[in-house]
XYZ file of C-alpha atoms in Angstrom:
475
model
C 55.116 -36.817 -28.549
C 54.295 -36.451 -25.014
C 56.441 -39.606 -22.916
C 53.354 -40.019 -20.480
C 49.536 -40.400 -20.557
C 47.718 -37.158 -19.483
C 43.835 -36.938 -18.790
C 42.961 -33.254 -19.887
C 39.728 -31.330 -18.940
C 37.987 -30.031 -22.064
C 37.739 -26.553 -20.519
C 40.957 -26.636 -19.283
C 40.346 -26.822 -15.803
C 42.264 -30.047 -14.655
C 45.495 -32.200 -16.207
C 45.704 -35.634 -14.526
C 48.776 -37.719 -14.564
C 47.688 -41.428 -15.596
C 49.066 -44.552 -14.407
C 52.238 -43.355 -12.359
C 52.112 -46.743 -10.706
C 53.306 -48.401 -14.508
C 56.702 -46.161 -14.534
C 59.481 -48.341 -14.020
C 62.038 -45.494 -15.477
C 63.720 -42.936 -13.412
C 62.033 -39.734 -14.305
C 62.749 -36.336 -13.174
C 60.630 -33.270 -12.383
C 61.893 -31.233 -15.274
C 60.936 -33.955 -17.537
C 57.431 -33.997 -16.490
C 57.050 -30.253 -16.440
C 58.672 -30.247 -20.420
C 56.264 -32.995 -21.449
C 53.433 -30.631 -20.077
C 54.171 -27.882 -22.032
C 54.336 -30.066 -25.255
C 50.133 -30.558 -24.138
C 50.619 -26.739 -23.826
C 49.559 -26.688 -19.771
C 51.805 -23.818 -18.401
C 49.597 -22.559 -15.579
C 48.292 -24.213 -12.243
C 51.358 -27.131 -11.926
C 51.111 -28.561 -8.588
C 55.089 -28.834 -8.358
C 54.709 -31.012 -5.307
C 52.359 -33.564 -6.656
C 54.970 -33.998 -9.657
C 58.029 -34.487 -7.214
C 55.892 -37.156 -5.386
C 55.158 -38.967 -8.591
C 59.270 -38.696 -9.400
C 60.143 -39.788 -5.693
C 57.429 -43.079 -6.177
C 54.920 -42.018 -3.734
C 51.968 -42.362 -5.884
C 53.007 -46.064 -6.990
C 49.157 -46.792 -5.786
C 47.671 -44.601 -7.791
C 46.161 -44.791 -11.083
C 45.845 -40.950 -11.993
C 47.128 -37.857 -10.260
C 46.157 -34.124 -10.629
C 49.377 -32.202 -11.594
C 47.775 -29.055 -12.875
C 44.578 -26.954 -11.676
C 43.010 -23.936 -13.056
C 43.393 -20.605 -10.777
C 39.782 -20.074 -9.673
C 38.205 -16.252 -10.884
C 37.382 -13.971 -7.715
C 33.975 -13.394 -6.554
C 33.751 -9.729 -6.671
C 32.040 -6.921 -4.168
C 28.757 -7.134 -4.034
C 26.208 -4.429 -5.165
C 24.738 -1.770 -2.570
C 22.856 1.537 -2.969
C 23.654 5.204 -1.971
C 21.361 7.098 0.068
C 21.409 10.699 -1.730
C 19.196 12.508 0.624
C 20.815 12.672 3.987
C 18.628 12.139 7.148
C 20.891 11.059 9.450
C 21.545 14.347 10.669
C 19.624 17.393 12.667
C 21.089 20.323 11.305
C 20.146 23.751 12.372
C 20.225 26.330 9.991
C 20.340 29.877 9.622
C 17.870 32.603 8.127
C 19.104 35.541 5.841
C 19.664 37.459 8.987
C 22.024 34.766 10.403
C 19.623 33.961 12.961
C 19.203 30.497 13.848
C 15.869 28.634 12.781
C 15.119 26.318 15.422
C 12.997 23.838 12.984
C 14.228 23.720 10.034
C 16.140 20.571 10.827
C 15.420 17.905 8.315
C 12.946 16.375 10.160
C 10.521 16.804 7.185
C 12.045 16.898 3.596
C 9.837 17.637 0.874
C 11.095 16.501 -2.692
C 9.521 16.965 -6.249
C 8.641 14.621 -8.662
C 11.557 13.209 -10.756
C 14.000 14.144 -7.897
C 16.884 10.863 -7.712
C 16.600 9.508 -4.113
C 18.704 6.475 -4.145
C 21.932 5.580 -6.408
C 22.353 1.934 -7.509
C 25.796 0.341 -7.540
C 26.186 -2.586 -9.574
C 28.323 -5.541 -8.227
C 31.878 -5.649 -8.998
C 33.714 -8.320 -11.178
C 36.398 -10.427 -9.182
C 39.974 -11.041 -9.978
C 40.131 -12.840 -13.086
C 41.368 -16.676 -13.107
C 43.352 -18.874 -15.367
C 42.855 -22.144 -16.747
C 45.867 -24.979 -17.008
C 46.678 -23.644 -20.920
C 47.417 -19.717 -19.667
C 43.781 -18.623 -21.146
C 41.869 -15.933 -18.665
C 38.866 -16.942 -17.251
C 36.651 -13.824 -16.434
C 36.038 -12.633 -12.697
C 32.624 -13.470 -11.090
C 30.606 -10.915 -10.382
C 29.326 -10.009 -6.491
C 25.580 -10.609 -5.543
C 23.628 -7.794 -6.747
C 21.833 -5.849 -4.377
C 18.033 -6.473 -4.045
C 16.681 -3.141 -5.095
C 13.070 -4.021 -5.241
C 12.925 -4.288 -1.662
C 13.603 -0.736 -0.686
C 11.296 0.655 -2.940
C 8.421 2.367 -1.503
C 5.432 3.866 -2.438
C 5.833 7.081 -4.284
C 9.050 5.694 -5.869
C 10.505 3.578 -8.823
C 13.303 2.572 -10.594
C 14.232 4.844 -13.347
C 14.496 3.340 -17.090
C 18.285 3.394 -16.753
C 18.111 1.253 -13.664
C 20.747 3.152 -12.125
C 18.378 5.593 -9.720
C 15.756 4.974 -7.339
C 13.388 8.134 -8.012
C 10.491 9.805 -6.736
C 7.136 9.097 -8.705
C 5.342 12.213 -7.656
C 6.234 15.507 -5.439
C 5.831 15.026 -1.646
C 7.112 14.351 1.764
C 10.470 11.825 2.030
C 10.537 8.800 4.181
C 13.117 6.075 4.748
C 12.033 3.596 7.364
C 14.530 1.799 9.629
C 15.287 -1.183 7.216
C 15.793 1.145 4.525
C 12.385 1.285 2.363
C 12.148 5.183 0.736
C 8.943 6.150 0.105
C 7.329 9.438 -1.043
C 3.911 9.985 0.648
C 1.633 12.491 -0.347
C 1.394 15.961 1.345
C -1.909 17.900 2.590
C -1.544 21.422 3.027
C -3.815 23.779 4.727
C -3.315 27.089 3.431
C -4.400 28.943 6.528
C -6.066 27.704 9.872
C -7.291 24.189 10.878
C -10.845 25.811 11.660
C -14.718 25.214 10.686
C -13.344 25.826 7.118
C -11.295 22.667 7.242
C -12.708 20.234 10.140
C -10.858 17.553 11.548
C -8.422 15.956 9.561
C -7.536 12.112 9.483
C -4.724 11.255 7.118
C -1.800 9.025 6.197
C -0.380 11.968 4.404
C 2.212 14.266 5.812
C 0.126 17.731 6.801
C 1.506 21.251 7.024
C -0.696 23.867 8.402
C 0.060 27.247 7.303
C -1.990 29.130 10.027
C -2.716 27.794 13.526
C -4.798 24.657 14.609
C -7.672 26.002 16.511
C -9.549 25.108 19.611
C -11.779 22.015 19.827
C -10.635 20.383 16.139
C -8.048 17.158 15.814
C -5.332 16.507 13.285
C -4.260 12.885 13.377
C -1.835 11.589 10.888
C 0.322 8.502 10.396
C 2.993 10.635 8.744
C 4.726 14.021 10.319
C 2.970 17.264 11.061
C 4.105 20.924 10.636
C 2.177 23.811 11.980
C 3.496 27.328 10.822
C 1.516 28.919 13.715
C 0.301 27.790 17.339
C -1.485 24.584 18.189
C -4.298 25.725 20.448
C -6.596 23.480 22.392
C -6.866 20.858 19.777
C -5.837 17.153 19.660
C -2.890 16.288 17.956
C -1.718 12.808 17.057
C 1.222 11.932 14.410
C 3.126 8.939 13.784
C 6.161 10.619 13.180
C 7.662 14.238 13.964
C 6.140 17.132 14.945
C 7.131 20.801 14.158
C 5.512 23.845 15.784
C 6.820 27.010 14.871
C 4.997 29.579 17.018
C 3.941 27.290 20.180
C 1.985 25.281 22.147
C -0.650 26.859 24.351
C -2.798 25.692 27.213
C -5.476 23.303 26.820
C -6.878 19.892 27.759
C -6.671 17.949 24.526
C -3.458 15.910 24.509
C -0.311 15.970 21.959
C 1.380 12.844 21.133
C 4.049 12.187 18.412
C 5.644 9.096 18.001
C 9.166 10.406 17.522
C 10.615 14.024 17.636
C 8.705 17.260 18.631
C 9.621 20.624 18.350
C 8.129 23.860 18.978
C 9.211 27.408 20.530
C 6.997 27.086 23.869
C 4.593 24.694 25.762
C 1.964 26.077 28.326
C -0.014 24.041 30.459
C -0.724 20.831 28.009
C 0.023 17.131 28.072
C 2.583 15.995 25.391
C 3.807 12.542 24.776
C 6.727 12.223 22.198
C 10.266 10.310 21.820
C 12.533 13.162 21.961
C 11.401 16.950 22.752
C 12.781 20.333 21.993
C 11.906 23.028 23.115
C 13.256 26.809 22.158
C 11.980 28.766 25.213
C 9.865 27.677 28.202
C 7.733 24.238 29.227
C 5.324 25.944 31.723
C 2.880 23.971 34.379
C 2.568 21.260 31.458
C 2.790 17.203 32.004
C 5.315 15.943 29.531
C 6.180 12.591 28.665
C 9.180 11.647 26.724
C 10.795 7.908 26.290
C 14.174 9.754 24.812
C 15.676 13.179 25.452
C 14.294 16.691 26.462
C 16.207 19.504 25.615
C 14.824 23.015 26.722
C 15.400 26.546 27.978
C 13.080 26.705 30.763
C 11.318 24.008 32.662
C 8.672 25.443 35.121
C 5.950 23.724 37.153
C 4.098 20.673 36.113
C 5.301 17.165 35.957
C 8.136 16.259 33.332
C 9.414 13.056 32.690
C 12.124 12.069 30.475
C 13.484 8.235 29.806
C 17.096 9.138 29.052
C 18.544 12.814 29.424
C 16.750 16.247 30.273
C 19.108 19.360 29.281
C 17.658 22.839 30.270
C 18.996 26.073 31.436
C 16.676 26.829 33.945
C 14.854 24.533 36.392
C 11.603 25.859 38.358
C 11.244 29.806 38.963
C 11.871 32.823 41.265
C 8.629 32.275 42.421
C 9.440 28.745 43.785
C 6.586 26.899 41.606
C 6.423 23.580 42.509
C 8.330 21.708 39.654
C 8.687 17.912 39.296
C 11.037 16.175 37.236
C 11.712 12.520 36.690
C 14.148 10.670 34.951
C 15.154 7.153 33.803
C 11.840 5.426 34.383
C 9.803 4.527 31.284
C 6.407 5.947 32.524
C 4.338 3.709 29.943
C 6.157 0.480 30.812
C 6.046 1.124 34.400
C 2.085 1.961 34.307
C 1.931 -1.536 32.185
C 4.153 -3.537 34.802
C 1.607 -2.280 37.454
C -1.304 -3.112 35.525
C 0.215 -6.574 34.580
C 1.268 -7.427 38.404
C -2.931 -6.389 39.135
C -3.800 -8.774 36.336
C -1.616 -11.639 37.961
C -3.017 -11.135 41.333
C -6.949 -10.990 40.116
C -5.956 -14.410 37.935
C -4.040 -15.906 41.197
C -7.495 -15.142 43.266
C -9.496 -16.526 40.400
C -7.460 -19.605 40.284
C -7.277 -20.638 44.069
C -11.384 -20.128 43.983
C -11.492 -22.673 40.938
C -9.316 -24.958 42.720
C -11.338 -24.713 45.882
C -14.627 -25.426 43.690
C -12.861 -28.323 42.318
C -11.691 -29.720 45.420
C -15.306 -30.049 46.397
C -16.857 -31.089 43.062
C -14.105 -34.010 42.853
C -14.979 -35.171 46.509
C -18.776 -35.149 45.641
C -17.824 -37.097 42.410
C -16.379 -39.685 43.738
C -18.700 -40.076 46.634
C -21.107 -40.421 44.031
C -19.248 -42.587 42.227
C -18.714 -45.153 44.621
C -22.110 -45.025 45.716
C -23.208 -45.455 41.662
C -20.843 -48.517 41.610
C -21.991 -50.062 45.034
C -25.604 -49.970 43.534
C -24.807 -51.426 40.058
C -22.595 -54.230 42.087
C -25.330 -55.498 44.591
C -28.284 -55.285 41.901
C -30.438 -54.284 44.719
C -30.958 -50.398 43.792
C -33.999 -48.717 41.988
C -33.401 -48.461 38.265
C -34.976 -45.019 38.104
C -32.344 -43.814 41.052
C -29.423 -45.610 39.751
C -30.440 -43.464 36.360
C -30.497 -40.367 37.885
C -27.267 -40.974 39.948
C -25.269 -42.056 36.449
C -26.842 -38.598 35.043
C -25.660 -36.441 37.927
C -22.067 -38.157 38.164
C -22.096 -37.542 34.186
C -22.675 -33.815 34.998
C -20.249 -33.360 37.642
C -17.431 -35.051 35.608
C -18.469 -32.236 32.865
C -17.891 -29.641 35.731
C -15.103 -30.976 37.140
C -13.535 -31.274 33.585
C -14.661 -27.782 32.454
C -13.098 -26.615 35.909
C -9.531 -28.324 35.106
C -9.607 -26.612 31.794
C -10.380 -23.067 33.594
C -7.687 -23.608 35.525
C -5.285 -24.561 32.977
C -6.158 -21.305 30.644
C -5.798 -19.198 33.944
C -2.296 -20.848 34.948
C -1.258 -19.932 31.225
C -2.151 -16.383 31.218
C -0.228 -15.973 34.488
C 2.680 -17.711 32.986
C 2.273 -15.320 30.160
C 1.960 -11.867 32.147
C 5.016 -13.130 34.299
C 7.352 -13.449 31.114
C 5.770 -10.026 29.753
C 6.919 -8.672 33.271
C 10.466 -10.003 33.079
C 10.546 -8.161 29.584
C 8.954 -5.032 30.650
C 11.356 -5.007 33.681
C 14.515 -4.999 31.348
C 13.129 -2.071 29.643
C 11.757 0.220 32.272
C 14.914 1.838 33.250
C 17.474 3.542 31.473
C 21.178 2.411 32.269
C 22.723 6.434 32.521
C 19.879 8.855 32.989
C 20.955 12.151 33.804
C 19.436 15.729 34.378
C 21.717 18.767 33.180
C 20.836 22.363 34.432
C 23.499 24.769 32.535
C 22.055 27.613 34.808
C 19.739 27.982 37.733
C 17.878 25.357 39.670
C 15.532 27.278 42.191
C 13.930 25.699 45.355
C 10.723 23.636 45.596
C 11.798 21.360 42.463
C 11.487 17.803 43.469
C 14.002 15.372 41.457
C 13.608 11.551 40.865
C 15.997 9.418 38.716
C 15.209 5.766 38.167
C 13.151 4.693 41.190
C 15.493 6.547 43.926
C 13.880 8.520 46.635
C 13.090 12.250 45.924
C 16.073 15.032 45.875
C 14.084 18.543 47.265
C 16.120 21.217 46.111
C 16.043 23.168 49.017
C 18.667 26.177 47.759
C 19.570 27.877 44.762
C 21.819 25.972 42.768
C 23.805 26.869 39.344
C 25.287 24.754 36.652
C 25.116 21.275 38.143
C 24.396 17.837 36.613
C 22.176 15.378 38.918
C 23.234 11.517 38.346
C 22.493 8.646 40.619
C 24.842 6.262 42.257
C 25.044 2.635 42.768
C 23.207 3.070 46.013
C 20.330 4.390 43.952
C 21.139 7.711 45.697
C 21.150 11.085 43.545
C 24.089 12.905 43.672
C 25.066 16.312 42.094
C 28.126 17.172 40.232
C 29.208 20.673 39.334
C 29.498 21.441 35.495
């Protein structure tokens, strides 16, 4: 039988020493430990608390915790592994060891049933132990919420271990990790009168050319095996044109990346642009980087970086290059400033009218009050004056409301302008020419003055210094 009294938790989570204030004989730490062993309390002993009981430090306590369970640990959380790598742009080689500039992994086709994502379950944490020495299983980590990344055309398989493709199509992974397989629209030959214009949410593959006068719009990606002639192109993701883009007035727009062999006399907008050959007499707008073998003539804008082997040409064609400025943002800033100026003019005009109306109202109101107080005015005239005063007050309130709305619009535009101003310039834009820069090439970086190339230059990098002056660095 135990010498002392204890309160034991049913689950073995805690043991409390009862009534230490009633102990009136000398005891030792070893005695209490031995007594606990008789109660089969062997784990999680609080030796310091037991020593304090022995030393009489708990004379005012009715109970003291002398043993407590060892908590089980929480395991590693579950996670997923993406089995289709889209982190790198890989340039592969064909059977003749020639570089395939276009098969870069931008557009990935998957087959029905293919495993896209592996689901890794959470692990159990380290085991715990109750005060009787019995094992308490470790706690599992948090499960990964797999359903939040299951997009269109995918499903969790019966085993629960993978996300698989429900159908054959184009694989997509968005910035927050949602995977999808979207339909693939294949045009077996040219996009011409036999096919007509295309507007779709599917990825599009054209085996031939896209001929003049037609349009292809997709919220997905577009791959053209032939040339893009004078056709309008708009895609929400990447554009690959294997043969090249020839002259025309219709625009080429891609939200993400464009890869092609050449661009002749076209207007092109995209994020990143990679051209195997020449960009000739074209208007290019890039919010990212541009890489080409040659850029000759036209106007080329890039937000971050341009890398080219030959800039301008031997005939000294006027070639304009600009870097570090997001042209769309700059245009919006200019439009914003104009809107603010227009609203300020309107605001001043309405304030002038309000001032006039306010004076008229006060004058009429005083006259009306005088007539009413004197009781000498004609009743019909007083009624007319009352109505006029009421209308004037309504006009004043309308003007005040208009002024408030305009002031809010100006405030909103100013906030937008500040946000745009923080995005209009890139921090470190650069132009790298690995070969030759020809005269009659004009270069502008950020909002610097233009650098006019007067003589042939070779192997040079153009940057902007802290004084907004363009400098050249030899490669």
